[in-house]
Coordinates of C-alpha atoms in Angstrom, one line a residue:
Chain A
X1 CA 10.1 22.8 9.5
X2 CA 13.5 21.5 11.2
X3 CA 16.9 22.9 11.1
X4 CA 18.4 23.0 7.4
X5 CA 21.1 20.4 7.3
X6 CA 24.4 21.9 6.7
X7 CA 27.0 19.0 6.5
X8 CA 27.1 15.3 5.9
X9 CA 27.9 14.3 9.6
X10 CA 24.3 12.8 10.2
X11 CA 24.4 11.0 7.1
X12 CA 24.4 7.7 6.7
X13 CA 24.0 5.1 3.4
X14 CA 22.9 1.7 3.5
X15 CA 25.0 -0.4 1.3
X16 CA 21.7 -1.7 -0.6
X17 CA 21.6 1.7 -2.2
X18 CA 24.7 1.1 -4.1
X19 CA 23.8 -2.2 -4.9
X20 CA 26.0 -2.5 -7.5
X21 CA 29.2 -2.1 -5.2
X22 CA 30.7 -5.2 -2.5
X23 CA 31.0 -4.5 1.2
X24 CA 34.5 -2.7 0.4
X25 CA 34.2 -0.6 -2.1
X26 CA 31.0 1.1 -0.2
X27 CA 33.1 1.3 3.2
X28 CA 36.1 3.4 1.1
X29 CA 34.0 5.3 -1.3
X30 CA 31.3 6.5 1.7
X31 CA 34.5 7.6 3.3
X32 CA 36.8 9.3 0.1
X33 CA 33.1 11.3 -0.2
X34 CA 32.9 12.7 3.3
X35 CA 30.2 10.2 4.2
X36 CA 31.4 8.2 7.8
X37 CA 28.2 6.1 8.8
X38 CA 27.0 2.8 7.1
X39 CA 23.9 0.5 7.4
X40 CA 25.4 -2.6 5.8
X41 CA 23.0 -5.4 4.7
X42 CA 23.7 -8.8 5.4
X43 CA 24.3 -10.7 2.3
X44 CA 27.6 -8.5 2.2
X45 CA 28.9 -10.3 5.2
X46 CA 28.8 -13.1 2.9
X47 CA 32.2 -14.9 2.2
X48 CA 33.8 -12.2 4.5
X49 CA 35.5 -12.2 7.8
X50 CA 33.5 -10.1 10.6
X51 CA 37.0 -9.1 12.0
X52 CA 38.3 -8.0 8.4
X53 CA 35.0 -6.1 8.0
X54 CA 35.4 -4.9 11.3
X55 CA 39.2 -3.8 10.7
X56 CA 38.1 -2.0 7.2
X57 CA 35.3 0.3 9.2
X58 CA 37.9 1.1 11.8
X59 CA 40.4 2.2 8.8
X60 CA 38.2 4.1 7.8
X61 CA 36.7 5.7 10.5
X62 CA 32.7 4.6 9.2
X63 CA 30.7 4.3 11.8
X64 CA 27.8 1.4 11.7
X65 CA 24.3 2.5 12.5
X66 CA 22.7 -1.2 11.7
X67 CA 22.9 -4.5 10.4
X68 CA 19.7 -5.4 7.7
X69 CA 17.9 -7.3 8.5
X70 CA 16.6 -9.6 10.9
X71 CA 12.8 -10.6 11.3
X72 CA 11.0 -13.0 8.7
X73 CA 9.1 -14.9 11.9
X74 CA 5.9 -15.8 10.7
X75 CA 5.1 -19.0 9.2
X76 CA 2.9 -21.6 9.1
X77 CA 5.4 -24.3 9.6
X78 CA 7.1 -24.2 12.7
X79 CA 10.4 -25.7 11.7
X80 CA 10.6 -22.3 9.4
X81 CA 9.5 -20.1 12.7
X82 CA 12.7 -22.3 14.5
X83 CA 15.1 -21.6 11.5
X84 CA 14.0 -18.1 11.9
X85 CA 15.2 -17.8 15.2
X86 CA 18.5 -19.4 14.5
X87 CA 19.2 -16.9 11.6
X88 CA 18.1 -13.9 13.9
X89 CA 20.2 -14.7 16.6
X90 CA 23.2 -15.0 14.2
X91 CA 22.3 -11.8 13.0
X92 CA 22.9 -10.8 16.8
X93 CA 25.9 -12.3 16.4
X94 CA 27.3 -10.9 13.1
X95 CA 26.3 -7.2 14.5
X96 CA 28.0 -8.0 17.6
X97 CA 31.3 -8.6 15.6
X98 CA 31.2 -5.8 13.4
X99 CA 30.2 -3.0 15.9
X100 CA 26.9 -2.6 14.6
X101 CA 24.7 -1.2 18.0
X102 CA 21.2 -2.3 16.2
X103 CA 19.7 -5.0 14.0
X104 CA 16.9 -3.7 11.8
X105 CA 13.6 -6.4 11.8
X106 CA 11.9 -6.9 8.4
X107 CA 8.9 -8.7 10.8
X108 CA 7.5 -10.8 7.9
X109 CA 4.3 -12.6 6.6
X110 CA 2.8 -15.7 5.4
X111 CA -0.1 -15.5 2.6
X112 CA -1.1 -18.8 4.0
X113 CA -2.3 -17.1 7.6
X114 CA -4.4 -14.2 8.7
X115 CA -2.0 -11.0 9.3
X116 CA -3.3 -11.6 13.1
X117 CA -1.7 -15.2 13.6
X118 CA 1.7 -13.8 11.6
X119 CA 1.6 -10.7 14.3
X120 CA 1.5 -13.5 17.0
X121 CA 4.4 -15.3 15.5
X122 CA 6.1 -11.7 15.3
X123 CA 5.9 -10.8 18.9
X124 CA 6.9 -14.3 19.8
X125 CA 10.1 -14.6 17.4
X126 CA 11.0 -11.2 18.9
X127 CA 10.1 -12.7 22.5
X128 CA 12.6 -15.5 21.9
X129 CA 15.5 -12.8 20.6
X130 CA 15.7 -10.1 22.8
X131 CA 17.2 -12.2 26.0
X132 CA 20.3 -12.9 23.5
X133 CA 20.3 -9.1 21.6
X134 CA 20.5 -7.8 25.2
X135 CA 22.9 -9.8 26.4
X136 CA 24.6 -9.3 23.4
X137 CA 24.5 -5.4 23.9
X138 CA 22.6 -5.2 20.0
X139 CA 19.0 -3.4 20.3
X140 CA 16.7 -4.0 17.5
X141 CA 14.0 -2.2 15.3
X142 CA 10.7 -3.6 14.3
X143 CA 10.8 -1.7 10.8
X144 CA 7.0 -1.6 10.0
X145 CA 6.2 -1.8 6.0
X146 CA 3.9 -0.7 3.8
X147 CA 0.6 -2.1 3.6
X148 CA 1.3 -3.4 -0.1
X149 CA 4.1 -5.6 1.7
X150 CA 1.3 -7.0 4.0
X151 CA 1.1 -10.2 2.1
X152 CA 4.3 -11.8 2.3
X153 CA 6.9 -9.3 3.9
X154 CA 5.4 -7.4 7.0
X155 CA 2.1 -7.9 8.5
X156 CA 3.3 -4.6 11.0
X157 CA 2.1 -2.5 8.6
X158 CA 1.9 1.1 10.3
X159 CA 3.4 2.9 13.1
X160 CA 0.5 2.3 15.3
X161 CA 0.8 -1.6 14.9
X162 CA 4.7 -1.2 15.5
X163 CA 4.0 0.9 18.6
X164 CA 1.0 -0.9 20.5
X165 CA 3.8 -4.4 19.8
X166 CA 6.9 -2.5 21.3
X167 CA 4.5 -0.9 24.1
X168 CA 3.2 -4.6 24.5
X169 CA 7.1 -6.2 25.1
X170 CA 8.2 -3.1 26.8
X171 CA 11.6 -3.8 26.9
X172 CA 14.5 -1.1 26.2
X173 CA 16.3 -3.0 23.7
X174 CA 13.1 -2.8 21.1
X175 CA 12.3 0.2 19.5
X176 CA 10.8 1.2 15.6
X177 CA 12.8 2.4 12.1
X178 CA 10.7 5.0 10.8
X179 CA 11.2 4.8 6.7
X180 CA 9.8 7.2 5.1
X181 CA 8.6 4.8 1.7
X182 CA 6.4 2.8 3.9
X183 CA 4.5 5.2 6.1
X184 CA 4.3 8.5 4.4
X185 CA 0.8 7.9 3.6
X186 CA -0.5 6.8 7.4
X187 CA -2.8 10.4 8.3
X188 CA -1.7 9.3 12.0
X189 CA 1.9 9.6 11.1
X190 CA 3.0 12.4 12.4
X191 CA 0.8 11.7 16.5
X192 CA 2.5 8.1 16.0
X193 CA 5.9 9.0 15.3
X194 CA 5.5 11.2 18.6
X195 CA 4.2 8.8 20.6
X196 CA 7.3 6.3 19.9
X197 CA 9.7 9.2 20.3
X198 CA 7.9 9.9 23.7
X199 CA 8.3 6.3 24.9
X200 CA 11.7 6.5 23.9
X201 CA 11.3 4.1 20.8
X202 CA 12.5 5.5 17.8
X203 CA 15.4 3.8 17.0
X204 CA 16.3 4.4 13.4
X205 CA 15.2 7.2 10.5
X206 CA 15.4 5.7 6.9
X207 CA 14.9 8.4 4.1
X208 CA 14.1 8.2 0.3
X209 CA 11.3 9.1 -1.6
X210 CA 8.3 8.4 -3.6
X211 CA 8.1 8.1 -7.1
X212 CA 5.0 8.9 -9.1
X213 CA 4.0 7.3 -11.0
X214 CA 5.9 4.3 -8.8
X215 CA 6.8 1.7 -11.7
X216 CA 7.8 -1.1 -9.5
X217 CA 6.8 -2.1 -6.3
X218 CA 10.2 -2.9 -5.1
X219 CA 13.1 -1.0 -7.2
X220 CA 11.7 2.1 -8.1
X221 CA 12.4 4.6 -4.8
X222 CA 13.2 8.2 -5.1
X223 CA 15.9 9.7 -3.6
X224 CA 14.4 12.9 -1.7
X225 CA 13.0 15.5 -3.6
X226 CA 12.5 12.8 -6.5
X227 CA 9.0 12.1 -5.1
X228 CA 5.9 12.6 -3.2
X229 CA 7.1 12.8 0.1
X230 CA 7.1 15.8 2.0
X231 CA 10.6 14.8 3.2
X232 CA 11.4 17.7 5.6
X233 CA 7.7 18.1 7.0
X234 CA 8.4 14.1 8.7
X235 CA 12.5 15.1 9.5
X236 CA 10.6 17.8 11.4
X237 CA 8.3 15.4 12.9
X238 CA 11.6 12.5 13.9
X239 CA 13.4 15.6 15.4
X240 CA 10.4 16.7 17.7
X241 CA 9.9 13.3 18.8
X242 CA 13.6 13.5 20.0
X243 CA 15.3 11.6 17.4
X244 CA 19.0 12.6 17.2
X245 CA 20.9 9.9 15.0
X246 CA 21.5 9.6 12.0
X247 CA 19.3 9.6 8.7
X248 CA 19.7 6.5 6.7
X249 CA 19.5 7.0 3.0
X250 CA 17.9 3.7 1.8
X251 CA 17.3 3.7 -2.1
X252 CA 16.4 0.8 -4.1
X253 CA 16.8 1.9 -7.4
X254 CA 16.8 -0.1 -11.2
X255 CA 17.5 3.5 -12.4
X256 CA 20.2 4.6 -10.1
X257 CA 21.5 1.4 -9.6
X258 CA 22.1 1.6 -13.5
X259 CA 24.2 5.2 -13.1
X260 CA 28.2 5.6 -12.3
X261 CA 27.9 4.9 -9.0
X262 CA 30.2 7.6 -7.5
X263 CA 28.3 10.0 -9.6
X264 CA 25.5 8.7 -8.1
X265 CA 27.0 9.4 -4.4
X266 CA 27.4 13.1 -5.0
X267 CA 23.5 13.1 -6.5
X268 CA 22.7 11.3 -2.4
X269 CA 24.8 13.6 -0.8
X270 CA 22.7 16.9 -2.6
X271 CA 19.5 15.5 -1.9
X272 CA 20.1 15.3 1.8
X273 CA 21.8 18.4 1.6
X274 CA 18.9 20.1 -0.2
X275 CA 16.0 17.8 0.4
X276 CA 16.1 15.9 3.6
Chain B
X1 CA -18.7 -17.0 8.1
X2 CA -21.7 -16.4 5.7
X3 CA -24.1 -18.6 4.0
X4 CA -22.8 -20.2 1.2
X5 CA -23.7 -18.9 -2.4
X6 CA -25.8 -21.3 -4.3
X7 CA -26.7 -19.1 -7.6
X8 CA -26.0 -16.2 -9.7
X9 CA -28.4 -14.2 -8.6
X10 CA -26.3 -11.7 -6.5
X11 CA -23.5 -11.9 -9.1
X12 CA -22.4 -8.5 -10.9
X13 CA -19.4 -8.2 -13.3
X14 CA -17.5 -5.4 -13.8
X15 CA -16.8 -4.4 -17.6
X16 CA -12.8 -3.6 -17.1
X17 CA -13.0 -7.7 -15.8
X18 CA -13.5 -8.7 -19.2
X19 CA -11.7 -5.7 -20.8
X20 CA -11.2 -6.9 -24.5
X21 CA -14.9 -7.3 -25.1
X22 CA -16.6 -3.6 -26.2
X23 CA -20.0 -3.0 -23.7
X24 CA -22.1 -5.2 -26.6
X25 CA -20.2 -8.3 -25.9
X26 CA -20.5 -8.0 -21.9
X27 CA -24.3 -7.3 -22.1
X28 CA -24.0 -10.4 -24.7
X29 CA -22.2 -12.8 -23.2
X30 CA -22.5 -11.7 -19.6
X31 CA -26.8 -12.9 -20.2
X32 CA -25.6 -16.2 -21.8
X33 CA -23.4 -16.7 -19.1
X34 CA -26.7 -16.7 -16.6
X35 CA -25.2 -13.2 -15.1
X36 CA -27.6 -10.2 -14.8
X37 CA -26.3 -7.9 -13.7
X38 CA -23.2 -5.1 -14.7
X39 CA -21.2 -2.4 -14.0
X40 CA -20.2 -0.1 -16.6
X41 CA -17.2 1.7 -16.9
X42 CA -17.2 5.0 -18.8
X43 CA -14.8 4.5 -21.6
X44 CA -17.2 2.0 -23.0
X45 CA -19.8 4.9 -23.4
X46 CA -18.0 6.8 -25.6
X47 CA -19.4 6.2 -29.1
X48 CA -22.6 4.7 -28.3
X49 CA -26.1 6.2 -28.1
X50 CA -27.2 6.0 -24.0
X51 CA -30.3 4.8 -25.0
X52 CA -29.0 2.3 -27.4
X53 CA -27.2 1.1 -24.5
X54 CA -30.2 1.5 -22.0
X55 CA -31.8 -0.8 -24.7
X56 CA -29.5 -3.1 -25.0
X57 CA -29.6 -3.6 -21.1
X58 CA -33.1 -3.9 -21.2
X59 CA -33.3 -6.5 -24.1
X60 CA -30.8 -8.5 -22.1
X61 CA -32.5 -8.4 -18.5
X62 CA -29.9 -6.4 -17.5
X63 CA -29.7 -4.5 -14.3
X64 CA -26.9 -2.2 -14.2
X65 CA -25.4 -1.7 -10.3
X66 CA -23.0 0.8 -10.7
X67 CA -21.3 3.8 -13.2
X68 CA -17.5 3.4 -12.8
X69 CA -15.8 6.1 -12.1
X70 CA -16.8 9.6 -10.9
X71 CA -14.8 11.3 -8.6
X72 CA -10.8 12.6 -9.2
X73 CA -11.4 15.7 -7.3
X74 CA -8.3 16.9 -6.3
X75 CA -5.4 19.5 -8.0
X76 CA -3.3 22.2 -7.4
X77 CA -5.4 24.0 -10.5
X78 CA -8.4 25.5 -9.8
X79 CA -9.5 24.6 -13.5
X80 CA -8.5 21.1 -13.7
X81 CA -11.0 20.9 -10.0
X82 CA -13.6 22.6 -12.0
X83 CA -13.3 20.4 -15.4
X84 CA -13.6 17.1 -12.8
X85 CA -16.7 18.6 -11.5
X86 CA -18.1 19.2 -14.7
X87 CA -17.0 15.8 -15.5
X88 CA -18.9 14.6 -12.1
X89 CA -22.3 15.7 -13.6
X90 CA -21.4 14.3 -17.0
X91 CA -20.9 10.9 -15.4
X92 CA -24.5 11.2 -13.1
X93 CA -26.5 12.3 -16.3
X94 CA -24.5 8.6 -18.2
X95 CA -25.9 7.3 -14.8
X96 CA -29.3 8.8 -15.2
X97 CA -29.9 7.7 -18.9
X98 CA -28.4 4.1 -18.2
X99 CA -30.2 3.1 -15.4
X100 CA -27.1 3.2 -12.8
X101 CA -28.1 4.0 -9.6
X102 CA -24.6 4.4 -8.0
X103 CA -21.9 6.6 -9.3
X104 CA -18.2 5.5 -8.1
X105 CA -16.0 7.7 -7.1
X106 CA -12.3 7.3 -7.1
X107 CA -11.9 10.8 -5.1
X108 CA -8.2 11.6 -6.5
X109 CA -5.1 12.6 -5.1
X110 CA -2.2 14.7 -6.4
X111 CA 1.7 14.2 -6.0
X112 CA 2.1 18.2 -5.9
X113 CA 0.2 18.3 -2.5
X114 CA -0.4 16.7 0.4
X115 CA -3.1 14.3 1.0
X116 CA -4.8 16.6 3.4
X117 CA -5.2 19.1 1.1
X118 CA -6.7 16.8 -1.9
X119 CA -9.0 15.7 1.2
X120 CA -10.2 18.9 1.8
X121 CA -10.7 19.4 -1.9
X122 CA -12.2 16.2 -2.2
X123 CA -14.8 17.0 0.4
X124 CA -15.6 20.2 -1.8
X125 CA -15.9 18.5 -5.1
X126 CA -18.7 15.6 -3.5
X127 CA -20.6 18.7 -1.8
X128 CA -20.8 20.3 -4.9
X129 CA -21.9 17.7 -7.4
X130 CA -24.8 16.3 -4.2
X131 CA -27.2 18.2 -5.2
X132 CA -27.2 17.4 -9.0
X133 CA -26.8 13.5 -8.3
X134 CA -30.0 14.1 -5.7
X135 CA -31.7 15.9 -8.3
X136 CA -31.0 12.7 -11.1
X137 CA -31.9 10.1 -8.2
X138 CA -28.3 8.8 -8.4
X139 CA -26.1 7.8 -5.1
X140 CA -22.8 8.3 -4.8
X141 CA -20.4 5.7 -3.2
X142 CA -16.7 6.9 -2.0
X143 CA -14.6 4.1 -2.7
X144 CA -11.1 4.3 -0.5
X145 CA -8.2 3.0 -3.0
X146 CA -5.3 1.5 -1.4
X147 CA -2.9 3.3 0.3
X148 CA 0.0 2.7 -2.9
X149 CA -2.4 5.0 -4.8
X150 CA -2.3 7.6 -2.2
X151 CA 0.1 9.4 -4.2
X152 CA -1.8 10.0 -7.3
X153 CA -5.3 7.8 -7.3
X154 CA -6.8 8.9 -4.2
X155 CA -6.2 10.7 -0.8
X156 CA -9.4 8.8 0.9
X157 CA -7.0 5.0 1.7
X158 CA -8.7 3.4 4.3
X159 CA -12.8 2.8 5.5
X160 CA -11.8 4.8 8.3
X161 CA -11.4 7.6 6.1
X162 CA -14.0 7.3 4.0
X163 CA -16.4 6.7 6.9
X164 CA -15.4 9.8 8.5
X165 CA -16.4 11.8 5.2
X166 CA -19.2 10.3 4.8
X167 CA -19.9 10.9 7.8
X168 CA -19.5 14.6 8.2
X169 CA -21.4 14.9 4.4
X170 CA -24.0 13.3 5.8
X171 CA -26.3 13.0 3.3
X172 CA -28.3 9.8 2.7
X173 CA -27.0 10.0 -1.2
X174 CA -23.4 9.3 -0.2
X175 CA -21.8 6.5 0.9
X176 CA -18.9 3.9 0.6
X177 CA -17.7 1.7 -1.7
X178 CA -15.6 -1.5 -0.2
X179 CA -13.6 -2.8 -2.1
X180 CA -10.9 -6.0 -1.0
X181 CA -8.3 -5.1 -3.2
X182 CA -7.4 -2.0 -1.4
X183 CA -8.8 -2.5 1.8
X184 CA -8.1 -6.2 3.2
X185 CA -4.9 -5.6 4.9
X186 CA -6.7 -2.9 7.1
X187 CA -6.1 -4.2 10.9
X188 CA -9.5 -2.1 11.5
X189 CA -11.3 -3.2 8.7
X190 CA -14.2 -5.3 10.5
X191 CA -15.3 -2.5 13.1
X192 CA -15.3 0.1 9.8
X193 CA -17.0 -1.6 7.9
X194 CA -19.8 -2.6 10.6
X195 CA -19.6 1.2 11.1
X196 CA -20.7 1.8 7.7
X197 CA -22.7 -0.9 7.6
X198 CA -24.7 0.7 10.7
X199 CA -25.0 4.1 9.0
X200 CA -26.7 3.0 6.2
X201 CA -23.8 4.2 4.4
X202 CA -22.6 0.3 2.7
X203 CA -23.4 1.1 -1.2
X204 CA -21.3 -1.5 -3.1
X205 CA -19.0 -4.6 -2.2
X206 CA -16.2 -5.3 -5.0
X207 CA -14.7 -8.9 -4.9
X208 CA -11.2 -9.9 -5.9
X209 CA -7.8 -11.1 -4.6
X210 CA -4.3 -10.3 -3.7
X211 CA -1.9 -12.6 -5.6
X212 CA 1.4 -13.4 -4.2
X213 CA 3.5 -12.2 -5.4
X214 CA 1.9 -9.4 -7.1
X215 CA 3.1 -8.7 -10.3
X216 CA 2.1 -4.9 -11.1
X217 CA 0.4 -2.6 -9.0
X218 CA -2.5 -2.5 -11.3
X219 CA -3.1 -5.1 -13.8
X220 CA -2.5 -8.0 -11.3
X221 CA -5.4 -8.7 -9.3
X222 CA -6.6 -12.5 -8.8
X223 CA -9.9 -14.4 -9.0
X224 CA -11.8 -15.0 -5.7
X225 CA -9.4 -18.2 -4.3
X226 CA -6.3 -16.9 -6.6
X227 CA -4.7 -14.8 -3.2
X228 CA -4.1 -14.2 0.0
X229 CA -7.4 -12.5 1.3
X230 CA -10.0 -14.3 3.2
X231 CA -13.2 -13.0 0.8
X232 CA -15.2 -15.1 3.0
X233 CA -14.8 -13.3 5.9
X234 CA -15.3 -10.0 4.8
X235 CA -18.2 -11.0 2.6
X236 CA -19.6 -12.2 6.6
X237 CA -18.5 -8.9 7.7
X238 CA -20.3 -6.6 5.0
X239 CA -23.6 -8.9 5.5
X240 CA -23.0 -8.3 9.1
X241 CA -23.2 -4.9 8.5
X242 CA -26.5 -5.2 6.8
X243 CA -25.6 -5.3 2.8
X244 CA -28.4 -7.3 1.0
X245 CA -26.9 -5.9 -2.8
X246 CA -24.4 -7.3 -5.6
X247 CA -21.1 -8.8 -5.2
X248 CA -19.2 -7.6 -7.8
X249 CA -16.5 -8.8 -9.1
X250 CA -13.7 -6.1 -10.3
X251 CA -10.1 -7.9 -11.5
X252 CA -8.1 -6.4 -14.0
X253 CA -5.4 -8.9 -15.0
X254 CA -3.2 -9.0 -18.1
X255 CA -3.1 -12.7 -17.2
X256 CA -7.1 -13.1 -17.3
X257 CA -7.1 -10.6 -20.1
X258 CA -5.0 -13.1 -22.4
X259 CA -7.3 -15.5 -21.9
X260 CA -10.5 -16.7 -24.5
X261 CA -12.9 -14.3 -22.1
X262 CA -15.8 -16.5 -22.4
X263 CA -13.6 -19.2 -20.7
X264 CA -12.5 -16.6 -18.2
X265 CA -16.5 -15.9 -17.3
X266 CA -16.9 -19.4 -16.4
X267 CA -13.7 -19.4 -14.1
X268 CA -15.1 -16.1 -12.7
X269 CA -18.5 -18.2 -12.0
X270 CA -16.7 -21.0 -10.3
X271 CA -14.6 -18.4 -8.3
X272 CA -17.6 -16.6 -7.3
X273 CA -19.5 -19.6 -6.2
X274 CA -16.8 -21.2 -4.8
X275 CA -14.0 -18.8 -3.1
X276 CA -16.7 -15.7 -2.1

């Protein structure tokens, strides 16, 4: 078992588990409840300066651990593979501005092509970013999903798959978000995580938890200790492997997205204090 | 790929395909239908005389592939372990008296411990209810669930898995169920299966498909055709491996289920002949 956590400095919330709040009102109520790192998802950036967004995070002294997401390469149609490039590299960009050292791939999948061609459209989208994520300073995460995602969101659907592709590119600006929700279940979990801590790939550590029964595929995570997970038993696992950031409380919740959301902050901040 | 189907002849249905019709009116309408052969799940014992049933099979030139669904080994209580064995032997002598010669087992899986320990558990439950199912002349075939049932459906999630269990069993009465619903995503899928395939150890082959999106993590499976998953392929791979039996064909669908059932059997016989 790892060290108990005794204070909220490795803490960080991505803004999709507040859903219900703007880019703002996440940045000042993270900071008014102790919390000073963000993972901010993109369609926040929406409508917003970089350099405002950038001057609120400075205000208040939140740190950014990543921008999601990036990824979504495979196709069949190659005009969709092109505009998938374009979008990543802006996503380069947009992290760039707002001080954000990594951007977080959701790889993708097509239904209409085998999970092999999509993983060959995968390692060349990522082929055709890294030149401008390096030069850009921005590293970036192949987050691999669960396998009921294999169908139209990730066709990386395991740590193995994530590390044989990163092993493959071999290039210090790619790396692997561990999250917990997708690969809990993987009985080569724990030698996999080590391996990618070992090569120096673990990137990112994305917490929550599994809910059982799960009554949606999408909007029904746990925060820890809600679920299945054996939470601390993987932190453990991240830690030996050499992991020191932060762990990135990522919660997509109907139920919780229904709650007071400041209550709801304080219920996040006990379950990583007591669960994580 | 594999020869093309021509006939019927290799056709099974599952009972919980056509759930709205009680086990008269699948034996029924299944024969008029030109299909001969079933598999029974248990709930549609319940209430009827075995050998009423065994007649009605017989009357119908029924053959009866498979008893669905042993298994559900694992829990934290000793006496809940106990009860499922109990149940195990209930469900081989239903076998027995129908005419099944496979039992299925969904092994189990419970949220209050981890998966290795329903493993182990489940390795104890299929040792102990071998010797009975020997004794009836009744095989028993694993059948690895996908892994978003790992939490509370079963531990066993991949061929792999199963293989491996099978495996150290060893014992020409067990083997493995594949199933494409909760295996096709599997990156390892062909070499397992030609594994099992090569062990003697292939028992049963379920056909479906993944639709995309899916709806409901149960009641959404498609028709053959409906989905992502190339059947043909995989049907190559498990005759690859040797399998000369059934195809059956397991959906459970609130869609299909709405539909007039005896229409929905002849979209099931143009699936099979066409999209397996």
């Amino acid at each position: 078992m790892p060290e108990i956590i005794n204070d909220l400095s490795k803490l960080c919330v991505h803004t999709q588990t507040n859903r219900p709040w703007n880019l703002d009102q996440c940045i000042t109520n993270y900071s008014e409840a102790g919390i000073h790192a963000i993972s901010i998802w993109r369609h926040l950036l929406e409508g917003s300066s970089l350099s405002h967004v950038k001057s609120q995070l400075t205000a208040h002294n939140m740190e950014v651990v990543s921008l999601v997401r990036g990824g979504f390469f495979a196709s069949p149609e190659k005009l969709t593979r092109e505009l998938a490039i374009e979008d990543n590299l802006k996503a380069i960009d947009q992290a760039a501005a707002i001080g954000a050292p990594l951007l977080v791939l959701v790889c993708g999948s097509d239904p209409d092509q085998s999970l092999e061609v999509s993983r060959d459209q995968i390692r060349d989208g990522i082929l055709k970013i890294i030149p401008y994520a390096k030069n850009a300073g921005i590293k970036l995460a192949i987050e691999p999903l669960h396998p009921m995602y294999a169908a139209d969101r990730s066709a990386i659907i395991s740590m193995g798959q994530a590390n044989v592709l990163v092993e493959q590119i071999n290039d210090q600006s790619l790396g692997v978000a561990v999250d917990l929700f997708h690969l809990w279940w993987d009985p080569d979990l724990e030698s996999e995580i080590k391996r990618c801590g070992g090569e120096g790939n673990l990137f990112a550590f994305h917490v929550c938890d599994w809910n059982v029964p799960l009554q949606d595929m999408l909007n029904d995570r746990g925060l820890m200790g809600d679920g299945c997970i054996d939470v601390k038993q993987i932190r453990g696992w991240v830690e030996e492997a050499g992991f020191k950031g932060y762990r990135e409380v990522e919660v997509f919740s109907d139920k919780y997205w229904a709650m007071d959301q400041i209550e709801y902050l304080e219920r996040i901040k006990y379950a990583y204090l007591n669960y994580t």
